[in-house]
Every structure is written in structure tokens, then in C-alpha cells.
Tab-separated table of C-alpha atoms in Angstrom:
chain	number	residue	atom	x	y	z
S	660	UNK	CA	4.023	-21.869	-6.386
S	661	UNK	CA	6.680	-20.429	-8.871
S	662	UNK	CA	8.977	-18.167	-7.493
S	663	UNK	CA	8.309	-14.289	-8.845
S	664	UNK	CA	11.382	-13.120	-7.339
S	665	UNK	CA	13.427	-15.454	-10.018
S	666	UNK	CA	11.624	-14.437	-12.539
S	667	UNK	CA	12.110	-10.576	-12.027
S	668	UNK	CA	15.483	-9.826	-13.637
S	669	UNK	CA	15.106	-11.580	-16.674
S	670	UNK	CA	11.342	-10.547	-17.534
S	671	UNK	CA	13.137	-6.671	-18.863
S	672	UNK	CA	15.072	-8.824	-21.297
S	673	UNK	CA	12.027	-11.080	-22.530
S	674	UNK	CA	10.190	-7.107	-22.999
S	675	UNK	CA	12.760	-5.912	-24.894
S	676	UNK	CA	12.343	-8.929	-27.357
S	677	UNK	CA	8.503	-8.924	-27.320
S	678	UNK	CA	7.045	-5.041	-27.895
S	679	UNK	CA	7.236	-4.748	-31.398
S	680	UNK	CA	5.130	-8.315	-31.448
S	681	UNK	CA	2.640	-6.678	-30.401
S	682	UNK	CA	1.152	-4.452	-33.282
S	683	UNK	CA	1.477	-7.819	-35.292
S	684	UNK	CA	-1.081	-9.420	-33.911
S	685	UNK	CA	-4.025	-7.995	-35.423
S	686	UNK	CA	-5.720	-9.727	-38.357
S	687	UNK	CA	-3.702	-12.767	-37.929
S	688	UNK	CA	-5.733	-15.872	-37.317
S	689	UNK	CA	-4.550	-17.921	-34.264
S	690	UNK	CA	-1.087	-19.611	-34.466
S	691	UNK	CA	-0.104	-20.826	-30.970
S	692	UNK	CA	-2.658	-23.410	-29.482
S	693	UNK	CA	-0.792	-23.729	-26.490
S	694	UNK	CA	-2.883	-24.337	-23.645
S	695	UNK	CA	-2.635	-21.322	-20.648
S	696	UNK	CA	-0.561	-22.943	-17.693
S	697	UNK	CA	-1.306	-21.687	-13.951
S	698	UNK	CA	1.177	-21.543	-11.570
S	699	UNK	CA	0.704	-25.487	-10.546
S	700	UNK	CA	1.450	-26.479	-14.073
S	701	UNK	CA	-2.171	-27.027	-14.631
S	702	UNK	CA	-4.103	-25.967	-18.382
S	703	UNK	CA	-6.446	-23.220	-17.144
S	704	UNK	CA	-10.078	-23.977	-17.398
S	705	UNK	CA	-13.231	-21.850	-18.260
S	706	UNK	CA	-15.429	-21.140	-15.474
S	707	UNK	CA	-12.969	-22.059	-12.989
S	708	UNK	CA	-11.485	-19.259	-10.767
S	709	UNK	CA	-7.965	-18.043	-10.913
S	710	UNK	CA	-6.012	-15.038	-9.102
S	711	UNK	CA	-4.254	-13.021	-11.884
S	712	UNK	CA	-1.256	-12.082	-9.703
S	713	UNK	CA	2.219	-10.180	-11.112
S	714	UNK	CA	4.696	-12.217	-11.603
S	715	UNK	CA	7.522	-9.637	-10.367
S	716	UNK	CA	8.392	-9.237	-6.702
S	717	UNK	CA	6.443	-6.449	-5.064
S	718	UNK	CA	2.638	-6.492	-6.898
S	719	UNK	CA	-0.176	-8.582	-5.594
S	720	UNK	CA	-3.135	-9.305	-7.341
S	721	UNK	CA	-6.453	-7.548	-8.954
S	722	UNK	CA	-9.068	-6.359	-8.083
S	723	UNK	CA	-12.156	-3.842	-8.387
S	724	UNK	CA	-11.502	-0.130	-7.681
S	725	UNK	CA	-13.541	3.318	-8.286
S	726	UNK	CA	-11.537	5.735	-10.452
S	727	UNK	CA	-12.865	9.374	-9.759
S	728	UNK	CA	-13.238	10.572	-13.716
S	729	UNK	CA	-10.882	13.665	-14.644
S	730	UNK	CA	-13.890	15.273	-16.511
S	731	UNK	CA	-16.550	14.749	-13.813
S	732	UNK	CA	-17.312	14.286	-10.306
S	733	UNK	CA	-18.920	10.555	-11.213
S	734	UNK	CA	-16.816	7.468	-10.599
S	735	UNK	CA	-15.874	4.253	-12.897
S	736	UNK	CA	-15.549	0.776	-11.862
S	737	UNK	CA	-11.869	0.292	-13.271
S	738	UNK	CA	-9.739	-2.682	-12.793
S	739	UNK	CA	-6.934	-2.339	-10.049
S	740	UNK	CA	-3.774	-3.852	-9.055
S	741	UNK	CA	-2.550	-4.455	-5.759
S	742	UNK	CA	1.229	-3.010	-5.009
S	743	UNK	CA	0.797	-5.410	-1.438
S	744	UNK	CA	2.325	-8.796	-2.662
S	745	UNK	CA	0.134	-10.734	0.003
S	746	UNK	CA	-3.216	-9.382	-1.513
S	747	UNK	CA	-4.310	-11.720	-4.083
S	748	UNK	CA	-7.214	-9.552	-5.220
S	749	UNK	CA	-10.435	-11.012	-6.187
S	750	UNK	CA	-11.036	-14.520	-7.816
S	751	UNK	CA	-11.535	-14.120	-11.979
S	752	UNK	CA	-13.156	-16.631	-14.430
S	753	UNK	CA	-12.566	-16.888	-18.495
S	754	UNK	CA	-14.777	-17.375	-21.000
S	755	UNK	CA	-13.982	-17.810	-24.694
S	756	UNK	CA	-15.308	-16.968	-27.766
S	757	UNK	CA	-16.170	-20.538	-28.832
S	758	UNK	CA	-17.939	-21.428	-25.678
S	759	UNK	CA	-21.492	-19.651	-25.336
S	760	UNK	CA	-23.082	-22.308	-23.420
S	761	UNK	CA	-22.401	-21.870	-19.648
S	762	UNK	CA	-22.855	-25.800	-18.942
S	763	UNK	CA	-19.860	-27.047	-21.298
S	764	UNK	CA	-17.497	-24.263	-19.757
S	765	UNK	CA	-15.390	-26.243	-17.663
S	766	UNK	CA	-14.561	-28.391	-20.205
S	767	UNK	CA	-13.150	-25.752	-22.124
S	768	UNK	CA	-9.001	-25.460	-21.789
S	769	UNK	CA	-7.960	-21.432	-22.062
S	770	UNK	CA	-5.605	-21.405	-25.229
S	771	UNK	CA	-2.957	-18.846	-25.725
S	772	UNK	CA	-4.268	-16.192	-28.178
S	773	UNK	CA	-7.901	-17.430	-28.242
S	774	UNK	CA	-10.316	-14.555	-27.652
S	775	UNK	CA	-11.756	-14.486	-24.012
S	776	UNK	CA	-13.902	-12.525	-21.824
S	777	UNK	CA	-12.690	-11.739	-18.377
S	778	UNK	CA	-14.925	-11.616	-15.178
S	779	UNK	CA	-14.426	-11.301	-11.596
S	780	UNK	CA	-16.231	-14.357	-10.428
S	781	UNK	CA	-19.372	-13.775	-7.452
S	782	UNK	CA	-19.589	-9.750	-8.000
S	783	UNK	CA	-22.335	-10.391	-10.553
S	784	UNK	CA	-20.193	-11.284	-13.611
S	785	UNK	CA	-18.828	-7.961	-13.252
S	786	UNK	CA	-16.912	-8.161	-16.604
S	787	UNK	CA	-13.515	-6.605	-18.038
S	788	UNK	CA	-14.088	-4.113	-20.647
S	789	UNK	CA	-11.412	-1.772	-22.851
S	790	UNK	CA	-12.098	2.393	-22.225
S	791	UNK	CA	-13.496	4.008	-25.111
S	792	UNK	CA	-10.584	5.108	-27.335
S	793	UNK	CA	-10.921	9.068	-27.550
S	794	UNK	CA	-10.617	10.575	-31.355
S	795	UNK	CA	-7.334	11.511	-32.394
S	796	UNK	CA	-5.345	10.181	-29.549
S	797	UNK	CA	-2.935	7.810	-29.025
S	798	UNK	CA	-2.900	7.765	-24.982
S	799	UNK	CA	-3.886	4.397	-22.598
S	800	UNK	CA	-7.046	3.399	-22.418
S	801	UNK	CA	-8.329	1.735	-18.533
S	802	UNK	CA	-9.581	-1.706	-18.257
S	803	UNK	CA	-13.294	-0.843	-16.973
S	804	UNK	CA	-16.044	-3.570	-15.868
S	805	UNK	CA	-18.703	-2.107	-18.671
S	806	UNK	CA	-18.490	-4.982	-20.546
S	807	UNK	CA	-21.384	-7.798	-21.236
S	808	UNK	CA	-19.940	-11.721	-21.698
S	809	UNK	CA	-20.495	-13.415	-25.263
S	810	UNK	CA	-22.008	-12.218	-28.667
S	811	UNK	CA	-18.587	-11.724	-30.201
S	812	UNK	CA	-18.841	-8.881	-32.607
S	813	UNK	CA	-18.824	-5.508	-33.527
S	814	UNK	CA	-20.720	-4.256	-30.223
S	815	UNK	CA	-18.569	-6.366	-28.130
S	816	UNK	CA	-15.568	-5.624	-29.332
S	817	UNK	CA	-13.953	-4.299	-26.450
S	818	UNK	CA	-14.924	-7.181	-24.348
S	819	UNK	CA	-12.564	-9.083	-25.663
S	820	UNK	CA	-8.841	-9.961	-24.872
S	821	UNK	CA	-6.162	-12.776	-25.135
S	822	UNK	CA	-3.432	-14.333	-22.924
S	823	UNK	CA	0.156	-14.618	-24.739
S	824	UNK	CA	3.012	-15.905	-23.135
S	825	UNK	CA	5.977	-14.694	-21.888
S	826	UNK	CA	8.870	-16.502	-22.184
S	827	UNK	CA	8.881	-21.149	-22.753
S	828	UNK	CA	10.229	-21.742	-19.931
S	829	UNK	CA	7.568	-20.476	-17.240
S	830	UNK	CA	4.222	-19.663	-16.868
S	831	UNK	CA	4.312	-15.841	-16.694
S	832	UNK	CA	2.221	-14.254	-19.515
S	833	UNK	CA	1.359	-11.014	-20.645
S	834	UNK	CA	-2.594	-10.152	-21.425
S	835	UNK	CA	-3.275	-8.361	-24.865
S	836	UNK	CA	-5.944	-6.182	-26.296
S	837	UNK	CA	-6.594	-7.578	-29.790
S	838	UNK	CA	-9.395	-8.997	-30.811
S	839	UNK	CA	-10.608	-10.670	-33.493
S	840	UNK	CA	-13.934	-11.329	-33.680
S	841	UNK	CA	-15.227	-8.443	-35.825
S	842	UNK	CA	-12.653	-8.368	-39.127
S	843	UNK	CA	-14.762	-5.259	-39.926
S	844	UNK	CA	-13.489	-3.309	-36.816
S	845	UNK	CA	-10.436	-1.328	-36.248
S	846	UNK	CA	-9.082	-1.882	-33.402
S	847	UNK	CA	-5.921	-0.328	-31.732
S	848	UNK	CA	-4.015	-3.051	-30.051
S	849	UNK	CA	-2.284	-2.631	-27.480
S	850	UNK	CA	-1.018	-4.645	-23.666
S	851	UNK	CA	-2.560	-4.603	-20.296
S	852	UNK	CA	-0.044	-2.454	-18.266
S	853	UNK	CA	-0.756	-0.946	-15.072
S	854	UNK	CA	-0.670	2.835	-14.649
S	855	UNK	CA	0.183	4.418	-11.281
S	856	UNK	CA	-2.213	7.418	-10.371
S	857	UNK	CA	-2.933	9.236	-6.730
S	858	UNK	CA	-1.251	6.418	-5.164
S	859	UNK	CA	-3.619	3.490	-7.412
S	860	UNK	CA	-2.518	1.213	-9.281
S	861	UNK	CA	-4.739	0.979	-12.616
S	862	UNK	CA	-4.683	-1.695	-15.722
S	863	UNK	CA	-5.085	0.047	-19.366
S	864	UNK	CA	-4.036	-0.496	-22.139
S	865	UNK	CA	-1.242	0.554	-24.586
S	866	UNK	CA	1.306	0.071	-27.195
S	867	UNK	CA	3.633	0.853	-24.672
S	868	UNK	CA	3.087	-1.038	-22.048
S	869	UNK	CA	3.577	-4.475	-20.820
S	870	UNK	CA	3.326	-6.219	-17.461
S	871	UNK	CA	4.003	-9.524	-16.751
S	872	UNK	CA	0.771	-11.905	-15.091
S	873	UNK	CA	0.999	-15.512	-13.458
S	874	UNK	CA	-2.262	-17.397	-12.821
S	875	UNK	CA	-3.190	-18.944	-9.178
S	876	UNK	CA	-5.983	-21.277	-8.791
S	877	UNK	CA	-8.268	-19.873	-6.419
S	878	UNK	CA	-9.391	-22.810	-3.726
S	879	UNK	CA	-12.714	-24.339	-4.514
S	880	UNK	CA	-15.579	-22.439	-2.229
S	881	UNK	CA	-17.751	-25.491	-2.839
């Protein structure tokens, strides 16, 4: 297993390179075809599971949480991050935007900037899912498990993220909110950050943002 701890100090000088990347991405066709490396070495798969774990000391893994709403007393299934370092959250799968057939999914390798969908794996697909953005504003929108996997399009369009790398030398990546598979759409892009609230730790998204991701193979259960 990599070492997070090395990787720490030199991930705020990779940032400081990277954040104005990120409003570039949209309505650019993919460039890098690099495959998505785990923390083995190994290409990442679809439909096999993974941990999404921080890559800096001091943050474990993800997981499902309730978020109480600020505007009700009703409660959304948001996704949530683990300050514990020893929690490794709940096993996720990926599935991408070429891939609709569930039978050829394993033989699918995760590519850097391909559209995916994002499941935990076992809590019935429960899939990843960008908030609504609210009219005129420019705040973070949470990572929510509303979303439905495939059909790639306008109704889907929040479903929908990528995986970009951090830096060449590792395999610590950063996971981005920019999709492209409805050219019609606008979309505000944005990075999955995590945003610290009552004592939770919440992913949404922003332009300002960024937090840094390594992926751990989740033993087989069969």
C-alpha cells in the first residue's frame, strides 16, 4: 500500500498547479487515456470494488451518511468521508459511459477522464449523484445517492463524473464533476472536495475545492 503520509506535503504544491485546469475541462473531448491505477499498481476495473480512501494522513474512507436539510426537518442520503484513517468506508464500483451491459463490465479498464457512474456496491446500487445547483448561486453543491446508473444524457447529467490524476508519479487522483455526455447541457464544473459541517465530513462539489483520492481494492467476498 502507498504511503499517504509521503504524499502529504507535496499534494499543496501539485493544487496550486492544477485549479485553474479545472474550468477547462468542459467541452473538451477526452485527451488522456491513461488507465486509473489503484494503490497495488493495478488498472481499475468496472464492476469490481474499490475503497476510495484520502490520500493525506488523517482521512479514512467513504461512506453513506444522512445530512439533516437546512430548509426542512427531512434528511438526504449524502456521501461522507471518514476523518478516522482506519475506517475504509464502504466498498464502491464504476461504471462507464460506454459500458451499458452489466455482463462485459469487468472487462472494462476505468480510464482517466472517461465519464463514470459511481455506486456503493451491496446497498442496492445506491448511486452518486451531484445536488441540484440552486439559481443564481455559485456555492458547493453535495454529492447525494439520487442518482440512477446509465442512459447518459440530459436527465442523467448529474450522474456523471470522472477520475483525473494527480501528479505522474503516484496514484493519488482527484474526482471531477464534468460531464460530457449531453453537449446541450450547461454544466458548472467543479471538484469533489469534502466540506466539514456539525462535526461531518461531506463530499460536494466546487470550483474551489480539491481533495486528493487513492483507490484500494476491496478483498473479493466471493
Amino acid at each position: 500500500m502507498w504511503n499517504r503520509v509521503f504524499f502529504s506535503g507535496f499534494l499543496i504544491l501539485v493544487f496550486l498547479f492544477h485549479t485553474k485546469a479545472i474550468s477547462h475541462h468542459h467541452h473538451h473531448h477526452d485527451h488522456d487515456h491513461s488507465a486509473v491505477l489503484d494503490t497495488d499498481g493495478h488498472e481499475l476495473e468496472a464492476g469490481i470494488t474499490y475503497y476510495i480512501v484520502s490520500a493525506i494522513k488523517g482521512g479514512g474512507g467513504i461512506s453513506i451518511g444522512r445530512r439533516e436539510s437546512s430548509s426542512s426537518q427531512s434528511y438526504t442520503q449524502t456521501v461522507k468521508h471518514s476523518s478516522y484513517e482506519m475506517n475504509m468506508g464502504n466498498p464502491i464500483m464504476f461504471s462507464p459511459k460506454s459500458t451499458q451491459n452489466p455482463e462485459d463490465q469487468e472487462e472494462v479498464i476505468i480510464q482517466e477522464s472517461m465519464d463514470i457512474n459511481i455506486m456503493f456496491s451491496g446497498m442496492n446500487d445506491a448511486m452518486w449523484q451531484v445536488e441540484q445547483r440552486r439559481q443564481h448561486s455559485s456555492g458547493s453543491r453535495y454529492v447525494t445517492m439520487r442518482g440512477q446508473t446509465g442512459d447518459p444524457g440530459k436527465s442523467t447529467v448529474r450522474n456523471w463524473f470522472k477520475i483525473a490524476r494527480i501528479n505522474k508519479d503516484s496514484p493519488i487522483y482527484r474526482i471531477i464533476y464534468c460531464p460530457n455526455v449531453c453537449e446541450s447541457c450547461h454544466v458548472v464544473c467543479g471538484t469533489v472536495g469534502i466540506n466539514e459541517e456539525d462535526g461531518n465530513r461531506w463530499l460536494m462539489v466546487s470550483k474551489h475545492s480539491d481533495f486528493p483520492f487513492v483507490f484500494n481494492r476491496a478483498q473479493s467476498t466471493q
